[in-house]
GROMACS .gro file of C-alpha atoms in nm:
model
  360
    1UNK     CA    1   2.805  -2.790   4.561
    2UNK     CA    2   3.111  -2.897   4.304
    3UNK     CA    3   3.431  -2.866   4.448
    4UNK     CA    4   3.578  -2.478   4.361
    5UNK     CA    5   3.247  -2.359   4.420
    6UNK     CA    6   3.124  -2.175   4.743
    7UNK     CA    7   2.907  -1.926   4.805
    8UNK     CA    8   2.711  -1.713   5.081
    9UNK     CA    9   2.382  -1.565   5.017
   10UNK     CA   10   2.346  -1.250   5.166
   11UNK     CA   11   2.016  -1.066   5.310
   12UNK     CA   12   2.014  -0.856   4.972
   13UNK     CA   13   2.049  -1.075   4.708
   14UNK     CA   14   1.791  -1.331   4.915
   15UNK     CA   15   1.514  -1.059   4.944
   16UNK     CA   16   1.578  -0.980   4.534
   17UNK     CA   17   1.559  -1.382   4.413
   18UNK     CA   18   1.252  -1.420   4.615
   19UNK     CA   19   1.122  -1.123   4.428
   20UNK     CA   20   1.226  -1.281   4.107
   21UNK     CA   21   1.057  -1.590   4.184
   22UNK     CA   22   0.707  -1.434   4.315
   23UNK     CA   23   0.642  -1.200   4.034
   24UNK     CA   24   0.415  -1.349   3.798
   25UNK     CA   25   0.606  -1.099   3.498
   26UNK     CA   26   0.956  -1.264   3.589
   27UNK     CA   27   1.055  -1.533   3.288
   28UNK     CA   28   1.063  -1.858   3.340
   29UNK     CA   29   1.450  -1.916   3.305
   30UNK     CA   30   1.536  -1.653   3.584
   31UNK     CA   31   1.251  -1.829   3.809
   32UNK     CA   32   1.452  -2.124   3.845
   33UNK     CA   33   1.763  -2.002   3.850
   34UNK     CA   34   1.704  -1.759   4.117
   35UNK     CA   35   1.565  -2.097   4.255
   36UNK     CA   36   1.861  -2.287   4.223
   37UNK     CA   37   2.045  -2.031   4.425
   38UNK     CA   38   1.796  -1.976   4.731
   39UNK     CA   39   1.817  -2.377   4.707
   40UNK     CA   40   2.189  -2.367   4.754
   41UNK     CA   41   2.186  -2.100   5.015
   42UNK     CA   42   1.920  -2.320   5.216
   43UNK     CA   43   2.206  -2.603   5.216
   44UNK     CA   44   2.020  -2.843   4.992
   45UNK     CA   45   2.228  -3.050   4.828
   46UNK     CA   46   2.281  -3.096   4.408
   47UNK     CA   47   2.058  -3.400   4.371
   48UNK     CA   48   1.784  -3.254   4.623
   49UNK     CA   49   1.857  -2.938   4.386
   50UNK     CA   50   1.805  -3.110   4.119
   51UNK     CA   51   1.460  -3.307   4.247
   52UNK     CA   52   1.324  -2.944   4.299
   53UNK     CA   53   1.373  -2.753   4.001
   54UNK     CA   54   1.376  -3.036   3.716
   55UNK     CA   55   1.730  -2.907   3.641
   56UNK     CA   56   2.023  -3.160   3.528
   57UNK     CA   57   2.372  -3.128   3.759
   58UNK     CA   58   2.567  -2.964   3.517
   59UNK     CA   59   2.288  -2.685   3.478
   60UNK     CA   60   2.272  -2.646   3.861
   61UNK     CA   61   2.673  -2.664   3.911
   62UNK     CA   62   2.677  -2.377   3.575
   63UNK     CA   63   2.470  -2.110   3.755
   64UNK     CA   64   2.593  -2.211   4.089
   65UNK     CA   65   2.940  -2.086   3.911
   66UNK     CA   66   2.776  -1.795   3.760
   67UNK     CA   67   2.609  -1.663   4.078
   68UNK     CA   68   2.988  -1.702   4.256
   69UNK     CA   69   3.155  -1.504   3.966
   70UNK     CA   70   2.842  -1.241   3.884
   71UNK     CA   71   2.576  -1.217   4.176
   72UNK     CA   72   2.209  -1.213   4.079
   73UNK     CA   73   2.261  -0.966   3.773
   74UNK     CA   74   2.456  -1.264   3.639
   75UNK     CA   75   2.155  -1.489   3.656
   76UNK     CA   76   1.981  -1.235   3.427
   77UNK     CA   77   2.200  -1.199   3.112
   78UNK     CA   78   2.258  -1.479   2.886
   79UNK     CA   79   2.656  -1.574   2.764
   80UNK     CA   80   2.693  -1.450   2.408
   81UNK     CA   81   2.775  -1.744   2.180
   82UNK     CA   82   2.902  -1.691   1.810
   83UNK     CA   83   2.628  -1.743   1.516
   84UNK     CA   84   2.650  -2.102   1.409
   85UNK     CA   85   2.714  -1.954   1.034
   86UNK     CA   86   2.872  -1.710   0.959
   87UNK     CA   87   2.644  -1.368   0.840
   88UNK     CA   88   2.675  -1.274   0.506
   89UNK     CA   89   2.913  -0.961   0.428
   90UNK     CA   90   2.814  -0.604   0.356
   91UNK     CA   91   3.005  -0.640   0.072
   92UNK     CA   92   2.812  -0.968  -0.066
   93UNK     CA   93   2.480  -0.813   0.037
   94UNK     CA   94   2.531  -0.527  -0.239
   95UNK     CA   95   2.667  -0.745  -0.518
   96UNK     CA   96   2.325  -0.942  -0.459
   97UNK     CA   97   2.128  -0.664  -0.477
   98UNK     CA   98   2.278  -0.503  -0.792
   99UNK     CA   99   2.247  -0.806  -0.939
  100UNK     CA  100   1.869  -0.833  -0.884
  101UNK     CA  101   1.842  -0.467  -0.989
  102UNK     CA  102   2.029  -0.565  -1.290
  103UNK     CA  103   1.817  -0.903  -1.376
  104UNK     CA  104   1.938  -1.224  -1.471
  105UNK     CA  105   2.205  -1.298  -1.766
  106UNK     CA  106   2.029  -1.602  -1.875
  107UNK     CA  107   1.665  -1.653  -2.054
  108UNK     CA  108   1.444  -1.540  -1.830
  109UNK     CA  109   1.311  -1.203  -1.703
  110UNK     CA  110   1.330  -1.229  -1.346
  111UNK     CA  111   1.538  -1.378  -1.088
  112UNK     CA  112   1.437  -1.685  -0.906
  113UNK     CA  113   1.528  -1.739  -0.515
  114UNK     CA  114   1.736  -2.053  -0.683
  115UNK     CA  115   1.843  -1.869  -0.998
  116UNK     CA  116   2.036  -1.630  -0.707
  117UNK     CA  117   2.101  -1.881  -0.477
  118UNK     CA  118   2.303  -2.084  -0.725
  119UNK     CA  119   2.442  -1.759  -0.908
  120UNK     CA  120   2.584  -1.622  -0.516
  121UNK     CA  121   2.663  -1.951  -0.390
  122UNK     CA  122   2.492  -1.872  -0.087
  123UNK     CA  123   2.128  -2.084   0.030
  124UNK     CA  124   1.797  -1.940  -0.091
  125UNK     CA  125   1.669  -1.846   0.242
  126UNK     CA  126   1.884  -1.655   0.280
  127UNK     CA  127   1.876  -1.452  -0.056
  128UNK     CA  128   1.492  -1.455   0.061
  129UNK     CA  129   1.618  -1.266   0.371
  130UNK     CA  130   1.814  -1.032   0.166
  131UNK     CA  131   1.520  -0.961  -0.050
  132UNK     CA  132   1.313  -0.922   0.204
  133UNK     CA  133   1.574  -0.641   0.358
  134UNK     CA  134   1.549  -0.463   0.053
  135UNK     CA  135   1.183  -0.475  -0.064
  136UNK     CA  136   1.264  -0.694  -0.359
  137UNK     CA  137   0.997  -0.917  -0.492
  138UNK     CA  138   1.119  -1.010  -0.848
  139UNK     CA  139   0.816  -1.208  -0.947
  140UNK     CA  140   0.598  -0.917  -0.917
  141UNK     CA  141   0.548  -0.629  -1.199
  142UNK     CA  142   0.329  -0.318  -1.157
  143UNK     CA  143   0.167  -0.180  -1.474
  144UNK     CA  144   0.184   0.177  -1.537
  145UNK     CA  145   0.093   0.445  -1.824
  146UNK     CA  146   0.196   0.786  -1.816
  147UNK     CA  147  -0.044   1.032  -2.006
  148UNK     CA  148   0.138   1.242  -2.275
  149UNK     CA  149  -0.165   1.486  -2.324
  150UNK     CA  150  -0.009   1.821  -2.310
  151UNK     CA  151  -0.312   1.955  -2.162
  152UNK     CA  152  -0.310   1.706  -1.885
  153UNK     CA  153  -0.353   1.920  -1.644
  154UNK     CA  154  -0.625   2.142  -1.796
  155UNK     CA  155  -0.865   1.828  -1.830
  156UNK     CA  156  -0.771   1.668  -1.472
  157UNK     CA  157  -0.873   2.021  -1.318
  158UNK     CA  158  -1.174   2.038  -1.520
  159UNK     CA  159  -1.325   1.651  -1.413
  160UNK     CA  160  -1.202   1.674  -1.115
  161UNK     CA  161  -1.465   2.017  -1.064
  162UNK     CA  162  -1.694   1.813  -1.174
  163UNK     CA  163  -1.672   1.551  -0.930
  164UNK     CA  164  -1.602   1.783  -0.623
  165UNK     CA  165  -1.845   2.083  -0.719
  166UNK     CA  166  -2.081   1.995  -0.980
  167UNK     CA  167  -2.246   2.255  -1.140
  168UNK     CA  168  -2.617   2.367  -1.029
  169UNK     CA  169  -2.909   2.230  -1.214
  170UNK     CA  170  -2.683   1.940  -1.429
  171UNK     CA  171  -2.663   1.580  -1.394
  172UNK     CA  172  -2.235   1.498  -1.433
  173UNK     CA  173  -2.299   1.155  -1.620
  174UNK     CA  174  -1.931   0.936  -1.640
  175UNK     CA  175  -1.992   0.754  -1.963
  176UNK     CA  176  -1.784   0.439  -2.113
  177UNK     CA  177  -1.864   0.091  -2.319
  178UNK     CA  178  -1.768  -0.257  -2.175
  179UNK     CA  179  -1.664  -0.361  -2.498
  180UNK     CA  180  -1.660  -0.799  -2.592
  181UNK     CA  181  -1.800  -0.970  -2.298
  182UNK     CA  182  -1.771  -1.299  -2.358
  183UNK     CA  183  -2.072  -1.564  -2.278
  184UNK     CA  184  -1.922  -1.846  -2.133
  185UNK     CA  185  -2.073  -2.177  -2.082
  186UNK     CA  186  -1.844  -2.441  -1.915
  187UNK     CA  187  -1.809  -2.787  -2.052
  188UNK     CA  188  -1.908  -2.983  -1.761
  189UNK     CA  189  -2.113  -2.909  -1.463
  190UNK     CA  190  -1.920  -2.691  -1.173
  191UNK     CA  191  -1.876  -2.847  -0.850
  192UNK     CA  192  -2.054  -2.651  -0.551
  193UNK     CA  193  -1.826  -2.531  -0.236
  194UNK     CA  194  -1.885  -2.720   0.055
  195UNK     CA  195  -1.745  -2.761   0.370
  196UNK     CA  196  -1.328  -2.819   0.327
  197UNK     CA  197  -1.333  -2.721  -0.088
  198UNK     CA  198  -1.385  -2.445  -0.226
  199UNK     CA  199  -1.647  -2.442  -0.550
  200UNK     CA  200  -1.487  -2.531  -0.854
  201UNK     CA  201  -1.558  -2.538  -1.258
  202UNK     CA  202  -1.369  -2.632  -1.520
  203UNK     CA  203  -1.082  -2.425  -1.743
  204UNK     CA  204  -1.197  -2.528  -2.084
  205UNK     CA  205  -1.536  -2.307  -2.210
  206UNK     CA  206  -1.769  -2.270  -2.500
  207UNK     CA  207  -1.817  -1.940  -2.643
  208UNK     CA  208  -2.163  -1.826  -2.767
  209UNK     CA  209  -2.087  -1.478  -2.834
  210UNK     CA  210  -1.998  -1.170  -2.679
  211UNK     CA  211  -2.204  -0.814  -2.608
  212UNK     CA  212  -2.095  -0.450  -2.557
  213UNK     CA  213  -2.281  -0.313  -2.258
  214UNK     CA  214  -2.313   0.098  -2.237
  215UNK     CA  215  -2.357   0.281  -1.916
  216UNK     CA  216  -2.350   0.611  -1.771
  217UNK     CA  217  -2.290   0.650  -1.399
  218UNK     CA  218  -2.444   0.924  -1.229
  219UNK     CA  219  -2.184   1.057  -1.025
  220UNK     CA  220  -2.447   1.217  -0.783
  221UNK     CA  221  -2.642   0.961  -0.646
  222UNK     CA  222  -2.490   0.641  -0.793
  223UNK     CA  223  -2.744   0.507  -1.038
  224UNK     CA  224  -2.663   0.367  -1.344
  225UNK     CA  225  -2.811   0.391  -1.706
  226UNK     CA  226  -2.712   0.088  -1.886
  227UNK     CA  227  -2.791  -0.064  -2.266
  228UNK     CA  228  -2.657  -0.380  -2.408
  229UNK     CA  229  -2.540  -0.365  -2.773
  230UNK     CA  230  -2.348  -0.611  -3.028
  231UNK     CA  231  -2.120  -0.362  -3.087
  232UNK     CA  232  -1.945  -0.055  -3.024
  233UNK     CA  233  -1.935   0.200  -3.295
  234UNK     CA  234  -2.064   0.566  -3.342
  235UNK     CA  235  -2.416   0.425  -3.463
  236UNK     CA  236  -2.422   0.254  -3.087
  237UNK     CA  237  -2.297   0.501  -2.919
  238UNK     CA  238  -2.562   0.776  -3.037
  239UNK     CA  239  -2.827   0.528  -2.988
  240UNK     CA  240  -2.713   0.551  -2.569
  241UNK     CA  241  -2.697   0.884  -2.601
  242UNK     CA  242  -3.043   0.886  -2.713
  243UNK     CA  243  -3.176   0.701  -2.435
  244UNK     CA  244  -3.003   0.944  -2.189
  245UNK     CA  245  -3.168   1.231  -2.337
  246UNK     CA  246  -3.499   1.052  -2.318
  247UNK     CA  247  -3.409   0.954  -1.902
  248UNK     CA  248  -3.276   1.315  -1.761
  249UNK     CA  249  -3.531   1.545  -1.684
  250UNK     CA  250  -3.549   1.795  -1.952
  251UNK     CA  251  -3.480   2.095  -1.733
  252UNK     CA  252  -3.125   1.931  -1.632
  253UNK     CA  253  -2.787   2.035  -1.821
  254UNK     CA  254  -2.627   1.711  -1.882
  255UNK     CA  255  -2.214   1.673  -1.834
  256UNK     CA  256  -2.036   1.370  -2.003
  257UNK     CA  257  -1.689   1.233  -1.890
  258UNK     CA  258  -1.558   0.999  -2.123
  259UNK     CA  259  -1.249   0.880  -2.277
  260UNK     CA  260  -1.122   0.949  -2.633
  261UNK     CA  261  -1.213   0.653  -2.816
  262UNK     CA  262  -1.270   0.711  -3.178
  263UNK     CA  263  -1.654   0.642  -3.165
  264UNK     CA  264  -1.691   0.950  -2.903
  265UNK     CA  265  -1.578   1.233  -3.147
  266UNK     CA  266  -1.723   1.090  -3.483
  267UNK     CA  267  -1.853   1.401  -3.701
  268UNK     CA  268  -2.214   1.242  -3.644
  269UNK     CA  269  -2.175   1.246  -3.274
  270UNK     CA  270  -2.026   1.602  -3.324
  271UNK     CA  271  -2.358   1.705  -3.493
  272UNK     CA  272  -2.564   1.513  -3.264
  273UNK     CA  273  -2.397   1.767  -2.992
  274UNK     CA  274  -2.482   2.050  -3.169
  275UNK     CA  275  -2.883   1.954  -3.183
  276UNK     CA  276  -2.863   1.917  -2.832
  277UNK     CA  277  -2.724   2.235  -2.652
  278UNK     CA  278  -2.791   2.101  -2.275
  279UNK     CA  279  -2.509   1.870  -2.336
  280UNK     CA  280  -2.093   1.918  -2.269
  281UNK     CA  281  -1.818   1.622  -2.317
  282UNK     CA  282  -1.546   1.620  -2.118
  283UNK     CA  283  -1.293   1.411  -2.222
  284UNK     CA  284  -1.055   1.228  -1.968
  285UNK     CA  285  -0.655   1.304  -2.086
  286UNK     CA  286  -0.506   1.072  -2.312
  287UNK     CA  287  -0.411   0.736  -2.154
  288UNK     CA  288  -0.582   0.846  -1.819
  289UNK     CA  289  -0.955   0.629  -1.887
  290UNK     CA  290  -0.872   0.579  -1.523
  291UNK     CA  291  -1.017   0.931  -1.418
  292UNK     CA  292  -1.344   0.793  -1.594
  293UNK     CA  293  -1.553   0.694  -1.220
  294UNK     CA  294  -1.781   0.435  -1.466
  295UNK     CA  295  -1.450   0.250  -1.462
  296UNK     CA  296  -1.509   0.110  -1.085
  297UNK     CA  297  -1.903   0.017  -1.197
  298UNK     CA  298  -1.742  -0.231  -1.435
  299UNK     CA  299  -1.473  -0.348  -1.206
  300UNK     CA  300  -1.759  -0.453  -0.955
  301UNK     CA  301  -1.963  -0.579  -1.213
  302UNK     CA  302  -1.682  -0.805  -1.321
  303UNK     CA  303  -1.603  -0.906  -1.027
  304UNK     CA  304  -1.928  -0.969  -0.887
  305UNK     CA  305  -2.136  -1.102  -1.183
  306UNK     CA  306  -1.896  -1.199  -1.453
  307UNK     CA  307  -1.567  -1.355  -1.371
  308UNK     CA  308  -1.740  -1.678  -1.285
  309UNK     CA  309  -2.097  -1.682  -1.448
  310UNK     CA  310  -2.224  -1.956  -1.672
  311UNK     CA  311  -2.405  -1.822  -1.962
  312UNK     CA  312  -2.543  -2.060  -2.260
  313UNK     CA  313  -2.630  -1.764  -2.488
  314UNK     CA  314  -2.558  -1.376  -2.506
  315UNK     CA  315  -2.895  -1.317  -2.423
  316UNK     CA  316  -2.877  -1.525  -2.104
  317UNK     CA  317  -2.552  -1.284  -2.065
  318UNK     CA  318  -2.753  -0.990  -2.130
  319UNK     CA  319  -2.992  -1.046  -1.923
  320UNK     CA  320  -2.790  -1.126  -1.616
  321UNK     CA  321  -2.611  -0.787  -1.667
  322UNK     CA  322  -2.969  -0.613  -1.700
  323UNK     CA  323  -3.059  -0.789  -1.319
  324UNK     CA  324  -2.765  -0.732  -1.205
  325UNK     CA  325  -2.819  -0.342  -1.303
  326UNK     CA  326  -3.149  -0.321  -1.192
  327UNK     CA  327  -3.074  -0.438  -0.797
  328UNK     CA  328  -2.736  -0.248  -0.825
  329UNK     CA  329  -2.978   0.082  -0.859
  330UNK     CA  330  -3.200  -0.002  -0.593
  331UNK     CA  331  -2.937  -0.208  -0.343
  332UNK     CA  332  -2.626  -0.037  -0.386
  333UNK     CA  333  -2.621   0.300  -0.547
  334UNK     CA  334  -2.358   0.557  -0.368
  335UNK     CA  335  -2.261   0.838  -0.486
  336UNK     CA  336  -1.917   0.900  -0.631
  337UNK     CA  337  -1.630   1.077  -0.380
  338UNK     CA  338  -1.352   1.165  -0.530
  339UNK     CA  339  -1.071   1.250  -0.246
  340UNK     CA  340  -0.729   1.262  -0.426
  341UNK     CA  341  -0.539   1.608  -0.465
  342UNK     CA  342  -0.504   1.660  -0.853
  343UNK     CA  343  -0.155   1.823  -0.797
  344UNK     CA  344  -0.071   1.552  -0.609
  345UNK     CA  345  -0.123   1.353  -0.951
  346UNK     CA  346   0.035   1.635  -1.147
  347UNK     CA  347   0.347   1.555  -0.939
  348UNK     CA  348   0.365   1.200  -0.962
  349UNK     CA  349   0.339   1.195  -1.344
  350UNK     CA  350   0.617   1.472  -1.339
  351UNK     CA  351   0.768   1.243  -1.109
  352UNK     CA  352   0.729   0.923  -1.365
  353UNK     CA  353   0.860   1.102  -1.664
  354UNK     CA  354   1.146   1.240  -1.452
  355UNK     CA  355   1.241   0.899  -1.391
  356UNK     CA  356   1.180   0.761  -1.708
  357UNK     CA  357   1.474   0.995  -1.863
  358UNK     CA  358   1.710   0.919  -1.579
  359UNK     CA  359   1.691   0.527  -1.689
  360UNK     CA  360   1.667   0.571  -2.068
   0.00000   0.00000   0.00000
C-alpha cells in the first residue's frame, strides 16, 4: 500500500465484503471495491491489486484511503462533488415562467425554446427543463366553446335521458348533415407503403365537387341511416326525414337529437312535425353539437374513409361513403354509451365562465 496508508481487516468487516461481493443484487462499483480491500487484507500488493480487479493505482490507493478513514460503510457512499454549472435560481425560474404566461413582446404568438433562451440568457435545454417543471408547452393550443344557452342545463338533462334511459317503444335517432365533402383526386399517382416508407401521395389535388351526406345514428343498436345530397337546406333535410319515417317501424315513437342549425327549425319542417305526431326534436344547447353522438360516426368516417381517399367524381365519393355505410351496419354497429355525469359538465362550464371573468 502507499506510504500513510495501513490498515487491518478485521473478522467483521471480512465476513460483510465477502457478502458484498457474493450477492448477485450488490452493484458493480461496491463489488470491486469491497474487492480491493479483501485484496489488501490478503497482503497482495498494488500492481497484483491492480491485475485482479482492472483498477488503475490511484483508484486502488483512493479506496484503500477511504476504507482507513470510513470502514466498509465508506465504500458504499459516493463523495459529493459540486454541479459542474451552476442551477438556475428560484428567483430566475419565476421570471421565466411569468414571462411564458405573459407571451412574447415581439411578433409572434408563442414563445420559442430560442425566443426564451436568448430573452433569459440562459441555454434552451434548460428553459426546456423549466417548461417541462411547469407543464408548459407553448406551441400547443386547446380549442374550447362555452355554451351560452340559458337553458343549458334543461337540454343536457333531457339528451342525456335519452341516452341513459330511453323511453319504451321509441327509436332515440341522433341526427346531423356532413356538410361539403370534398372529392379529391390527386395529381399524380400515390406511392404504396412498403417496407422502411410509409405510403405517400401528393399535396396538390383536383376538386370535382363536393356532397352533403345525412345520417341518423341509432343510439340503440348502432346502425346508421344515411342519404347523400348536394346540399343542405330545409328541402334536404325533410327529404331525410322522409326516408326515416318510411325505415322505423310504424308502431315506434321516433326521438331526434340534433343541433340548431337553421334548416332544422324552418316553418316547413315545423309543419312537417305537426303531420307526424310520433316524432319529438330535441335540440342539443347552443354551441354544444358535441352532445350530438352522430358526431363520433363522422369522426370515424373521416378518419377511416375520407382523409386519404382518391375520388375522380362526387359520385365515386358517394358511393364510397354508401359502402362504407353499408359494412359499417353489418361490421361495426355498437350501441351508443354515454358515461359522463351531466353535473359534472354543468360544473366545468361554470368553471370556464368563472375563469373567463377572472382574466377579462
Amino acid at each position: 500500500m502507499r506510504s500513510g496508508i495501513s490498515f487491518t481487516v478485521s473478522a467483521g468487516d471480512r465476513q460483510r465484503l465477502r457478502g458484498l461481493v457474493a450477492d448477485p443484487k450488490s452493484r458493480q462499483k461496491h463489488v470491486w471495491r469491497a474487492r480491493i480491500v479483501l485484496l489488501s487484507g490478503e497482503g497482495l500488493g498494488t500492481s497484483a491489486i491492480m491485475t485482479e480487479t482492472g483498477k488503475s493505482k490511484t483508484c486502488v490507493w483512493r479506496w484503500q484511503e477511504r476504507f482507513m478513514h470510513e470502514g466498509v460503510d465508506g465504500l458504499l457512499r459516493d463523495r459529493s462533488r459540486p454541479p459542474g454549472k451552476m442551477p438556475v435560481s428560484p428567483a430566475r425560474v419565476a421570471e421565466i415562467v411569468r414571462l411564458t404566461q405573459e407571451g412574447p413582446p415581439h411578433e409572434a404568438t408563442h414563445w420559442t425554446l430560442r425566443a426564451m433562451a436568448k430573452v433569459a440568457g440562459i441555454a434552451a435545454s434548460t428553459v426546456q427543463a423549466i417548461w417541462k417543471a411547469h407543464g408548459f408547452s407553448p406551441h400547443r393550443w386547446r380549442r374550447f366553446k362555452l355554451s351560452n344557452d340559458p337553458a343549458f342545463a334543461e337540454k343536457l338533462h333531457d339528451i342525456v335521458g335519452l341516452y341513459v334511459s330511453p323511453p319504451a317503444h321509441a327509436v332515440v335517432l341522433s341526427v346531423d348533415e356532413k356538410s361539403q365533402i370534398q372529392a379529391l383526386d390527386r395529381t399524380q399517382p400515390g406511392l404504396p407503403m412498403k417496407k422502411g416508407r410509409a405510403g405517400a401521395m401528393t399535396h396538390d389535388y383536383k376538386r370535382h365537387g363536393t356532397t352533403t351526406l345525412f345520417a341518423a345514428l341509432n343510439v340503440l343498436d348502432g346502425t346508421v341511416i344515411a342519404q347523400n345530397m348536394q346540399r343542405h337546406r330545409h328541402q334536404e333535410f325533410i327529404r331525410f326525414l322522409n326516408r326515416i319515417e318510411r325505415e322505423v317501424p310504424a308502431d315506434k315513437a321516433i326521438h331526434v337529437i340534433l343541433d340548431n342549425y337553421a334548416a332544422h327549425k324552418k316553418d316547413k319542417v315545423r309543419a312537417w312535425l305537426d303531420r307526424h305526431p310520433r316524432w319529438t326534436f330535441h335540440f342539443t344547447p347552443t354551441s354544444a353539437s358535441w352532445l350530438n353522438a352522430v358526431e363520433g360516426f363522422f369522426a370515424k368516417l373521416a378518419r377511416r374513409r375520407l382523409k386519404h381517399g382518391v375520388f375522380h367524381s362526387v359520385v365515386d365519393l358517394q358511393a364510397a361513403i354508401n359502402r362504407f355505410i353499408r359494412e359499417y351496419n353489418v361490421d361495426d354497429p355498437t350501441p351508443f354509451v354515454w358515461k359522463a355525469d351531466p353535473n359534472d359538465i354543468i360544473a366545468a362550464r361554470n368553471r370556464g365562465f368563472q375563469t373567463l371573468e377572472s382574466i377579462h
